[in-house]
CSV table of N, CA and C in Angstrom, one decimal:
chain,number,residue,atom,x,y,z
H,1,UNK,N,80.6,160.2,51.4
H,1,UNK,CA,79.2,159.7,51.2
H,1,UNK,C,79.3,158.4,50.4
H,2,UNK,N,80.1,158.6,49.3
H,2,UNK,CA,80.3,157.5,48.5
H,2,UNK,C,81.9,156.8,48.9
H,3,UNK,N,81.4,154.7,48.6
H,3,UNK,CA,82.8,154.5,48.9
H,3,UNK,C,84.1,155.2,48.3
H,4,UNK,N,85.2,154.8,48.3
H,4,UNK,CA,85.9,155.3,47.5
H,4,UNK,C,86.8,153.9,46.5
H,5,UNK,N,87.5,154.2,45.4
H,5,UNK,CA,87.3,153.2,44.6
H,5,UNK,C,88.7,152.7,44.9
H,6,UNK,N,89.3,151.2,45.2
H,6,UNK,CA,90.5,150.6,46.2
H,6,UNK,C,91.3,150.5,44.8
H,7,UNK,N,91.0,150.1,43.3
H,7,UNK,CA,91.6,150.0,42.5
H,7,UNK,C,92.8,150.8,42.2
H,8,UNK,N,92.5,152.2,42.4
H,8,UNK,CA,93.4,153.4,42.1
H,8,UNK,C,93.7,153.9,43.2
H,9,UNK,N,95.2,154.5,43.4
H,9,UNK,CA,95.4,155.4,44.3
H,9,UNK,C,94.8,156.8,44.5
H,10,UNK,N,94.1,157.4,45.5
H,10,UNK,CA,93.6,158.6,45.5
H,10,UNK,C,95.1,159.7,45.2
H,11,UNK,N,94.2,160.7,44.6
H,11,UNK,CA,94.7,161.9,44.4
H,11,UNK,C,95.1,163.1,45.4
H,12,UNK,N,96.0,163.1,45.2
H,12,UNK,CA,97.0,163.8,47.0
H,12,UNK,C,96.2,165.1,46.4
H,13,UNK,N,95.5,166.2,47.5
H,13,UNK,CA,95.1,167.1,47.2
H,13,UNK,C,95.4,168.2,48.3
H,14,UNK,N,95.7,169.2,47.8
H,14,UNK,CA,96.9,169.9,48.7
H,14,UNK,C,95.9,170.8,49.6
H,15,UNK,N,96.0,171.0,50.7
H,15,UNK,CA,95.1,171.4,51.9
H,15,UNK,C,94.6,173.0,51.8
H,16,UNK,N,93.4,173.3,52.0
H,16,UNK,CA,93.0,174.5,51.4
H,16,UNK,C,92.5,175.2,52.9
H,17,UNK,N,93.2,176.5,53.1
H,17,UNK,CA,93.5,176.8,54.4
H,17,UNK,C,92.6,178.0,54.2
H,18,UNK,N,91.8,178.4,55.4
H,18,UNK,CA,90.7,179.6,55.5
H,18,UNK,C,91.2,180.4,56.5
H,19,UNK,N,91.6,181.8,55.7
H,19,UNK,CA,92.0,182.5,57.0
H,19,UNK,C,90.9,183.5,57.4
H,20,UNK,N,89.9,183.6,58.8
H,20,UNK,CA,88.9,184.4,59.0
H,20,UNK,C,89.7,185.7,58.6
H,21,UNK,N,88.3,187.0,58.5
H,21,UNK,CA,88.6,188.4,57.8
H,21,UNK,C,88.2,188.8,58.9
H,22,UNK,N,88.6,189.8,59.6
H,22,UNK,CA,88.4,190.7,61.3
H,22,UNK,C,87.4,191.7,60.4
H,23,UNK,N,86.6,192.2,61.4
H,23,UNK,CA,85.5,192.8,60.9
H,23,UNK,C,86.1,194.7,61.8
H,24,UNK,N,85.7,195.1,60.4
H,24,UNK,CA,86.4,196.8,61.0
H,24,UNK,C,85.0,197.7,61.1
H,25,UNK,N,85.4,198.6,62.4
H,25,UNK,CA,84.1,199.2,63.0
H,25,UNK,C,84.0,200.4,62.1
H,26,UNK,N,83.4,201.4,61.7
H,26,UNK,CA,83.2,202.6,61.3
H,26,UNK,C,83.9,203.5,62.8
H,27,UNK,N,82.9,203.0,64.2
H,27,UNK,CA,83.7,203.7,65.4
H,27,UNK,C,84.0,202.5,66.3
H,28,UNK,N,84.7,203.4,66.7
H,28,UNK,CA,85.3,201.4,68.0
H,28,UNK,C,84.3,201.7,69.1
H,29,UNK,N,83.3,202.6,69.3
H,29,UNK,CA,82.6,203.0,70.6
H,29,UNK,C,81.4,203.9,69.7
H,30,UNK,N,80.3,203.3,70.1
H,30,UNK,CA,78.6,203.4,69.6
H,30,UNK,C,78.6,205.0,70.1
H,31,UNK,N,78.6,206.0,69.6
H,31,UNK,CA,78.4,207.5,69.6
H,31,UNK,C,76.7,207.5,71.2
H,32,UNK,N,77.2,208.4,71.8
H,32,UNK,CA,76.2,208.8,73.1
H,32,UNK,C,74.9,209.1,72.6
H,33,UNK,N,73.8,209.2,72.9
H,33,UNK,CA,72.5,209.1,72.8
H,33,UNK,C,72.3,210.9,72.9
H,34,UNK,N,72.3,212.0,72.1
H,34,UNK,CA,71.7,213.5,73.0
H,34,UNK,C,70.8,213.8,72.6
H,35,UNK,N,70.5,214.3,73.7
H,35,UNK,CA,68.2,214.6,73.4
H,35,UNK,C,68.4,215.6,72.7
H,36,UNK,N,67.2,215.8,71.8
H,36,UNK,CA,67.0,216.6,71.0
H,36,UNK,C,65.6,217.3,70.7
H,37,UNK,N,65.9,218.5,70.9
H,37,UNK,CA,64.9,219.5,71.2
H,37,UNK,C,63.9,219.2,69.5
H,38,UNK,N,62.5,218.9,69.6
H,38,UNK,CA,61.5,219.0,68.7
H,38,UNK,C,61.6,220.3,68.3
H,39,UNK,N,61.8,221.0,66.5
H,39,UNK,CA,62.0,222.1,66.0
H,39,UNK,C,61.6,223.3,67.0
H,40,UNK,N,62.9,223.0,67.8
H,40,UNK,CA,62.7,224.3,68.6
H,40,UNK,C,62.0,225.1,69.6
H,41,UNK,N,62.6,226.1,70.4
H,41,UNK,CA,61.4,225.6,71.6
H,41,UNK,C,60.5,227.0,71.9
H,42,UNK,N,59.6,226.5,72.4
H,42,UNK,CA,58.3,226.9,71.6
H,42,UNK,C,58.0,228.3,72.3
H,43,UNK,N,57.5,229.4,72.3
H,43,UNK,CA,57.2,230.6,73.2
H,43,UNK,C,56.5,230.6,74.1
H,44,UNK,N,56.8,231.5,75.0
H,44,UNK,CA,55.9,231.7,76.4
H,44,UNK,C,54.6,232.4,76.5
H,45,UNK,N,53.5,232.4,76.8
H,45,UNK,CA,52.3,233.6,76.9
H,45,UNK,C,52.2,233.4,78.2
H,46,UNK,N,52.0,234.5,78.4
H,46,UNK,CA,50.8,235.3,79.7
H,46,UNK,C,50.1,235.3,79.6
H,47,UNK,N,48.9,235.6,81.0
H,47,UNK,CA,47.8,235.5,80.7
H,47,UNK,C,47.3,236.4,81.5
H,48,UNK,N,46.7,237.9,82.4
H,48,UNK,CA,46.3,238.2,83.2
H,48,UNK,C,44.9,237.9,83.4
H,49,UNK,N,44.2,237.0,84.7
H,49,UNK,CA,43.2,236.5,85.3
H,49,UNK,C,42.2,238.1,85.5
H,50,UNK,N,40.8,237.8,85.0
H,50,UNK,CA,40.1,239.0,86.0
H,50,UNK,C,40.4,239.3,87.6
H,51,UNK,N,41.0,238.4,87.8
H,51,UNK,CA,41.2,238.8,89.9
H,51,UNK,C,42.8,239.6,89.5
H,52,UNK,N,43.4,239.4,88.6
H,52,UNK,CA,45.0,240.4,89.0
H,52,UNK,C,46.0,239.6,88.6
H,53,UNK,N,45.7,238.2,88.6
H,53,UNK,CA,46.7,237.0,88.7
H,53,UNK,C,47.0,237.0,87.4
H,54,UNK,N,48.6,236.6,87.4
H,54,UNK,CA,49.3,236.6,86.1
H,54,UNK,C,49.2,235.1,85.9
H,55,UNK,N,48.9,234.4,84.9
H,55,UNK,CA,49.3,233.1,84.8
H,55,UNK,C,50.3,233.2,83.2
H,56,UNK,N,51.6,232.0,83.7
H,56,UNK,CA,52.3,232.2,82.4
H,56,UNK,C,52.8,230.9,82.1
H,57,UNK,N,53.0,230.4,80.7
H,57,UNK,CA,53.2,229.2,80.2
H,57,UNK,C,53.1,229.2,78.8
H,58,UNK,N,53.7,227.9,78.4
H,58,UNK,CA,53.4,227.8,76.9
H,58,UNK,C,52.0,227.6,76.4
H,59,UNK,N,52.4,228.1,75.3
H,59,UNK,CA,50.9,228.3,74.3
H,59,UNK,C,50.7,226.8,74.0
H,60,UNK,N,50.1,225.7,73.9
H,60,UNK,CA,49.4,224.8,73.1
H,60,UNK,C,48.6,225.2,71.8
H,61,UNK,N,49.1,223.9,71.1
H,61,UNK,CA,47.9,224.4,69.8
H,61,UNK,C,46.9,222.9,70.2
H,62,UNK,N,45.7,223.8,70.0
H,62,UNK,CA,44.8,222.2,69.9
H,62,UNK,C,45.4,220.7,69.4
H,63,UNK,N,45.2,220.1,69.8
H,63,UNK,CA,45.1,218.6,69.5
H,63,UNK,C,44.2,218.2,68.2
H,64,UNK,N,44.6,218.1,67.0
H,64,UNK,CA,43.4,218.0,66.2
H,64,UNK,C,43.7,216.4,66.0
H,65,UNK,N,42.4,215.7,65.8
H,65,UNK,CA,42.4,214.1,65.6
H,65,UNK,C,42.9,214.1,64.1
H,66,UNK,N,43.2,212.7,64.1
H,66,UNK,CA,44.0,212.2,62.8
H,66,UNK,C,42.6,211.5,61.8
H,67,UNK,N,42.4,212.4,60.8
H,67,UNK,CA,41.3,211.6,60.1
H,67,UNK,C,41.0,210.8,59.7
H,68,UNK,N,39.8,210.4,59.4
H,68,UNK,CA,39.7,208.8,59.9
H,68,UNK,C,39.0,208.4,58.3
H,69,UNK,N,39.7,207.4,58.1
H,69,UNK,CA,39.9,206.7,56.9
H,69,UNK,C,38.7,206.3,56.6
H,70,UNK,N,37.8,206.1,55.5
H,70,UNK,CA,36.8,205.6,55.3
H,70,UNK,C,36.7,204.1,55.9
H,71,UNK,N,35.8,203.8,56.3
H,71,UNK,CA,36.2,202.2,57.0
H,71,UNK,C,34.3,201.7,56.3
H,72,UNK,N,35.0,200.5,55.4
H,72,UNK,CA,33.3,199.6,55.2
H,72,UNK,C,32.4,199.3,56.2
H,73,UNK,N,31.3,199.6,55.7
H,73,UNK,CA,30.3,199.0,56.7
H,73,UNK,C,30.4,198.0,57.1
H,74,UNK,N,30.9,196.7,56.4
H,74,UNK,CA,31.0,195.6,57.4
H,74,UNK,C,32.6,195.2,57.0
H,75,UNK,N,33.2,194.2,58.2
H,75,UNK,CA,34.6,194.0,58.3
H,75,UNK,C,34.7,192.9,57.3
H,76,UNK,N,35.7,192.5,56.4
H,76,UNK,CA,36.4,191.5,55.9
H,76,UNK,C,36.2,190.0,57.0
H,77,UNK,N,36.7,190.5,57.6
H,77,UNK,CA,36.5,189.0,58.5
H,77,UNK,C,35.0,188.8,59.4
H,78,UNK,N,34.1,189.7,59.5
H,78,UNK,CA,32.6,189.0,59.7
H,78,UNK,C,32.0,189.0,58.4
H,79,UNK,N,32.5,189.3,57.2
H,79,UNK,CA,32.0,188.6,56.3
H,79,UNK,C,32.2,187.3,55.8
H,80,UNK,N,33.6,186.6,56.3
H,80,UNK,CA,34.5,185.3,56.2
H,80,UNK,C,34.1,184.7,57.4
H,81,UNK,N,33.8,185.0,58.3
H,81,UNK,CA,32.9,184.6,59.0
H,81,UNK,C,31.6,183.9,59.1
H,82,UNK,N,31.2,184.5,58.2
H,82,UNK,CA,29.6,184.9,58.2
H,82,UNK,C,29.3,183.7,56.7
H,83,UNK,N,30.1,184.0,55.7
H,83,UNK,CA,30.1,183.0,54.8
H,83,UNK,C,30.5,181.6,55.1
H,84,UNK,N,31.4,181.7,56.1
H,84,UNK,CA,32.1,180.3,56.7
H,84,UNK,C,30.5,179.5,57.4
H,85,UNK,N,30.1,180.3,58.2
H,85,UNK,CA,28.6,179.6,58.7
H,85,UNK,C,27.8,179.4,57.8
H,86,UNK,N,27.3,180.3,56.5
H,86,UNK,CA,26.4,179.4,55.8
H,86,UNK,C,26.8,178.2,54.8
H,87,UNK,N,28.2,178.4,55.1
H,87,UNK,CA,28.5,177.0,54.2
H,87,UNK,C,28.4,175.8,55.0
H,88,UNK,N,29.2,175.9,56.9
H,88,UNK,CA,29.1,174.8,58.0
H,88,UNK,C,27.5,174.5,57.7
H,89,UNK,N,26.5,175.7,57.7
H,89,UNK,CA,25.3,174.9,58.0
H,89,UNK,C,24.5,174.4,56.4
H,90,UNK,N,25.3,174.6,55.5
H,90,UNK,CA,24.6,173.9,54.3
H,90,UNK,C,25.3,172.2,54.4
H,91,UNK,N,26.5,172.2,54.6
H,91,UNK,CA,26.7,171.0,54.8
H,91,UNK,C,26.4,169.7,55.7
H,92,UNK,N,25.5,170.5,57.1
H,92,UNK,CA,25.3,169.9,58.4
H,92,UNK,C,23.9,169.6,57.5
H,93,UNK,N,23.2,170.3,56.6
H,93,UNK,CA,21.9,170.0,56.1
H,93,UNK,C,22.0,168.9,55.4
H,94,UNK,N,22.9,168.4,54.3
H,94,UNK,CA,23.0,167.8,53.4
H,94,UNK,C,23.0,166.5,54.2
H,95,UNK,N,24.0,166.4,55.3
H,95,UNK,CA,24.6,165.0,55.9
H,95,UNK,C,23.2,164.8,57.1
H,96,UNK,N,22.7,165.8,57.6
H,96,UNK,CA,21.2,165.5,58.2
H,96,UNK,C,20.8,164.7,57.3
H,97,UNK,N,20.3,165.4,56.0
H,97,UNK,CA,19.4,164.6,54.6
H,97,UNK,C,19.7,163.3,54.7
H,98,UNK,N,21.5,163.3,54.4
H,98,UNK,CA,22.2,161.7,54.8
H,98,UNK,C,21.7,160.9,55.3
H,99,UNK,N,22.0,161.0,56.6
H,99,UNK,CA,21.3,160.3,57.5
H,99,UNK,C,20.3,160.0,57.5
H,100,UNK,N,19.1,161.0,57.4
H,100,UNK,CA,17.9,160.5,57.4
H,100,UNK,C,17.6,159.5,56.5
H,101,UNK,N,18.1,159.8,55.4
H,101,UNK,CA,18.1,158.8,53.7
H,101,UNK,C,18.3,157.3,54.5
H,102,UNK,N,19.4,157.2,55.3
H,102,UNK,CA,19.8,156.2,55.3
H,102,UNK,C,19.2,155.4,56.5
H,103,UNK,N,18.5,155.9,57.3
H,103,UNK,CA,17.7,155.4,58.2
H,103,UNK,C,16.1,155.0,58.0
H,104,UNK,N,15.7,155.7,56.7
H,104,UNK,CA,15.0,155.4,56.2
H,104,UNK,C,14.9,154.3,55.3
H,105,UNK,N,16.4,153.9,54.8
H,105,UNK,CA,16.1,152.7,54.0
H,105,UNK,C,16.8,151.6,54.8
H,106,UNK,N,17.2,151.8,55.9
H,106,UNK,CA,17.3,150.9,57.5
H,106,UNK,C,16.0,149.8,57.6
H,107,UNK,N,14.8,150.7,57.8
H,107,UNK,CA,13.7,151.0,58.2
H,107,UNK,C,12.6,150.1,57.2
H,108,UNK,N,13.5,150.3,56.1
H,108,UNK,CA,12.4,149.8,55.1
H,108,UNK,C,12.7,148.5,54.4
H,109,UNK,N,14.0,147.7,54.7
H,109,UNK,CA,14.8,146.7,54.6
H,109,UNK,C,14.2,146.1,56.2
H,110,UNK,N,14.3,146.3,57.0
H,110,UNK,CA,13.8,145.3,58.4
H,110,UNK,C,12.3,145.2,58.0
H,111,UNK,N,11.1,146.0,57.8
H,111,UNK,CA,10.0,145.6,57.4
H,111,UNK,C,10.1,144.8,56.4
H,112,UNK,N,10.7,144.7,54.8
H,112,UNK,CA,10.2,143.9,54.1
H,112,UNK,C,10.9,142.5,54.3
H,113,UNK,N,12.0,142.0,55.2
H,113,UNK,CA,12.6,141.4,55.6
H,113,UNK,C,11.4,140.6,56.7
H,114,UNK,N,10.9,141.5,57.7
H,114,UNK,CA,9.9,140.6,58.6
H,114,UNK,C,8.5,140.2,57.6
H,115,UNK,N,8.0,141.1,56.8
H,115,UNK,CA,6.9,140.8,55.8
H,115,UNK,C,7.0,139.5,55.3
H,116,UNK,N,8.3,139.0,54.5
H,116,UNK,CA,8.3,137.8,54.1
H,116,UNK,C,8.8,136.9,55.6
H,117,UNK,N,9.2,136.9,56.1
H,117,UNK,CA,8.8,135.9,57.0
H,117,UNK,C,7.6,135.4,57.5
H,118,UNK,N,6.3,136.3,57.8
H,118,UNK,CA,5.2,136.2,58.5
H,118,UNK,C,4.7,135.3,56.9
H,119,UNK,N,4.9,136.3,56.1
H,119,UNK,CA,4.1,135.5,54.7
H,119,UNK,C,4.9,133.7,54.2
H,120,UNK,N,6.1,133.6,54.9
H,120,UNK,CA,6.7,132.0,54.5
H,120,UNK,C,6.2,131.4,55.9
H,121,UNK,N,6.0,132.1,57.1
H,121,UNK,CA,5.7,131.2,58.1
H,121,UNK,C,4.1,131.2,58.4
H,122,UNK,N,3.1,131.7,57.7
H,122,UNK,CA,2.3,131.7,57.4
H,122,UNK,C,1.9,130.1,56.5
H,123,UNK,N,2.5,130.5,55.1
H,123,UNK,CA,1.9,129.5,54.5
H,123,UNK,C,3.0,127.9,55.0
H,124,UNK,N,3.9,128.1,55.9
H,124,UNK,CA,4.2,126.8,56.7
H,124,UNK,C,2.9,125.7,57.2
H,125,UNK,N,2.6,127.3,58.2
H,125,UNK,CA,1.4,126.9,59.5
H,125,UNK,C,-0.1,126.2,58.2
H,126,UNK,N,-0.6,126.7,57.4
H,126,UNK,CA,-1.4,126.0,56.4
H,126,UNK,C,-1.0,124.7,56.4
H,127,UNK,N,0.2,124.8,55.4
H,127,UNK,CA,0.6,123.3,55.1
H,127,UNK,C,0.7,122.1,56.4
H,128,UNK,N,1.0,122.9,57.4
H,128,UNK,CA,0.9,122.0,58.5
H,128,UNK,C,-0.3,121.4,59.2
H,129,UNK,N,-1.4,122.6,59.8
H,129,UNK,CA,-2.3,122.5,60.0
H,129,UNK,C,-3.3,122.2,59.0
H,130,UNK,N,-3.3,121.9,57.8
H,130,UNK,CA,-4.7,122.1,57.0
H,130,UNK,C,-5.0,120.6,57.1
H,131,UNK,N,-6.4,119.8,57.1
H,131,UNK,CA,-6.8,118.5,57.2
H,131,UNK,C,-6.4,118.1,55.1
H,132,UNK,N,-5.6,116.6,55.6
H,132,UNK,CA,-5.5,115.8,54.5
H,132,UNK,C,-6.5,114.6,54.0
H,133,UNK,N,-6.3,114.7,52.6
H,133,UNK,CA,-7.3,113.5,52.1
H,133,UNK,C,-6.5,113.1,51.5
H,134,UNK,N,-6.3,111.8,52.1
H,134,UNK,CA,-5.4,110.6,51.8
H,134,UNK,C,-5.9,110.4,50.3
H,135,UNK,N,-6.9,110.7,49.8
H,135,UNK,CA,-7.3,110.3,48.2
H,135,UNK,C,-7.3,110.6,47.7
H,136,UNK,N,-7.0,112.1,47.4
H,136,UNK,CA,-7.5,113.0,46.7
H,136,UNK,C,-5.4,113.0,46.0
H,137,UNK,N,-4.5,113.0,47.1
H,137,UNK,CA,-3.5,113.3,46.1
H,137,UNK,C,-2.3,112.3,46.7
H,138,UNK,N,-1.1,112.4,46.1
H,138,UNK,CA,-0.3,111.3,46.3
H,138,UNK,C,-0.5,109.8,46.2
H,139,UNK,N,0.5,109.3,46.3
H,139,UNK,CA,0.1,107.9,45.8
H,139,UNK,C,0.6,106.5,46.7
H,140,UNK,N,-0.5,105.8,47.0
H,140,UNK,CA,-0.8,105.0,48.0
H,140,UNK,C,-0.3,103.7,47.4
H,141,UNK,N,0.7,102.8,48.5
H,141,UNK,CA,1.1,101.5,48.1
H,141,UNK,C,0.4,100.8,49.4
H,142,UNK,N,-0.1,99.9,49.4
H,142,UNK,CA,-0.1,98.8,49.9
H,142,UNK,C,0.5,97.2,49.5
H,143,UNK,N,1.2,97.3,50.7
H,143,UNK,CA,2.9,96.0,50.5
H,143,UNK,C,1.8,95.3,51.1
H,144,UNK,N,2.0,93.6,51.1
H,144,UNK,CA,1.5,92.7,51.4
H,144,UNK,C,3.0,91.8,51.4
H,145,UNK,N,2.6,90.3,51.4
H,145,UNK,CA,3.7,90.0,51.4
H,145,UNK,C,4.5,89.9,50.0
H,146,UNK,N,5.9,90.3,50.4
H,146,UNK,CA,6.6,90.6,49.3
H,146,UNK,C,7.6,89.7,49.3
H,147,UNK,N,8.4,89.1,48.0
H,147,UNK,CA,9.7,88.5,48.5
H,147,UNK,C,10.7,89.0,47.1
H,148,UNK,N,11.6,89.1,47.5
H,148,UNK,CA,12.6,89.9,47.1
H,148,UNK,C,13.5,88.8,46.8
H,149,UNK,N,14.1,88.7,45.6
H,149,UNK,CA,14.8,88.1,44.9
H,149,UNK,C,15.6,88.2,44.0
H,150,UNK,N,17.2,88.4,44.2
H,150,UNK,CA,18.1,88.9,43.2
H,150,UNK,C,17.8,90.5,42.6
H,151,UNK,N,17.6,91.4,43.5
H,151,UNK,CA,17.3,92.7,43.5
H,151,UNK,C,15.6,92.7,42.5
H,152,UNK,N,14.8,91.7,42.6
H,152,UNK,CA,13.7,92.1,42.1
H,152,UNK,C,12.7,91.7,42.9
H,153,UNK,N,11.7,92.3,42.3
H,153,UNK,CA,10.3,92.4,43.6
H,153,UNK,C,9.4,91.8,42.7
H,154,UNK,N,8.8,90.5,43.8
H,154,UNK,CA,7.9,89.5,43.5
H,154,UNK,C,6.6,89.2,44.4
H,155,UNK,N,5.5,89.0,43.6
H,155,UNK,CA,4.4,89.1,44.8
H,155,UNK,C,3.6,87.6,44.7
């Protein structure tokens, strides 16, 4: 991984030899499979039918069910479920609110944006259109002849 260093000669290291270990069986051959009778086998009854008929066979004992564990009313997982949805729908509410918030102040930025325009292009159209009296403001020259001399003005 790392170079190695050219200054010094490496160190002769004498070779380390692995001899595998053979693995020993308990049997050299997996013992036969034999069936084995359930504690023992079980007795025979009779039965004589009201018509005369013998019927014979083993006794059965009922089948009794295996009792049944208390189980909660409701499952772990439609509860995690069921919490998972009121949280999806509190958060779909919040980002609705969002949105709407933000469409609303969309909404309310283009109106006050067109307001002042109608209100600057309003008082344009006045200034443009309203009738002037030349007397009333600004200030009137009348030039006649003038002569101009060495940047000064002579009448």
């Amino acid at each position: 991984m790392y170079p190695e260093h050219t200054d010094r000669t490496p160190a002769v290291r004498a070779p380390e030899v692995h001899q595998p270990t053979p693995l020993t069986l308990a049997a050299p051959y997996p013992a036969p499979l034999v069936p084995v009778q359930p504690h023992g086998v079980p007795t025979v009854a009779s039965v004589v039918l009201p018509d005369g008929r013998v019927v014979t066979g083993y006794a059965m004992s009922p089948v009794q069910p295996e009792p049944v564990a208390a189980k909660p009313a409701v499952s772990r997982a439609a509860v995690n479920v069921a919490l998972g949805g009121v949280g999806f729908l509190a958060a779909c509410g919040g980002l609705l609110m969002l949105t709407t918030f933000i469409t609303a102040l969309a909404a309310l930025v283009t109106q006050l944006i067109t307001l002042a325009a109608v209100i600057f292009g309003g008082w344009i159209a006045v200034q443009i259109f309203s009738s002037h009296d030349h007397n009333k403001g600004g200030t009137t020259v009348n030039i006649r002849k003038a002569v101009i001399k060495r940047n000064r003005f002579y009448q």
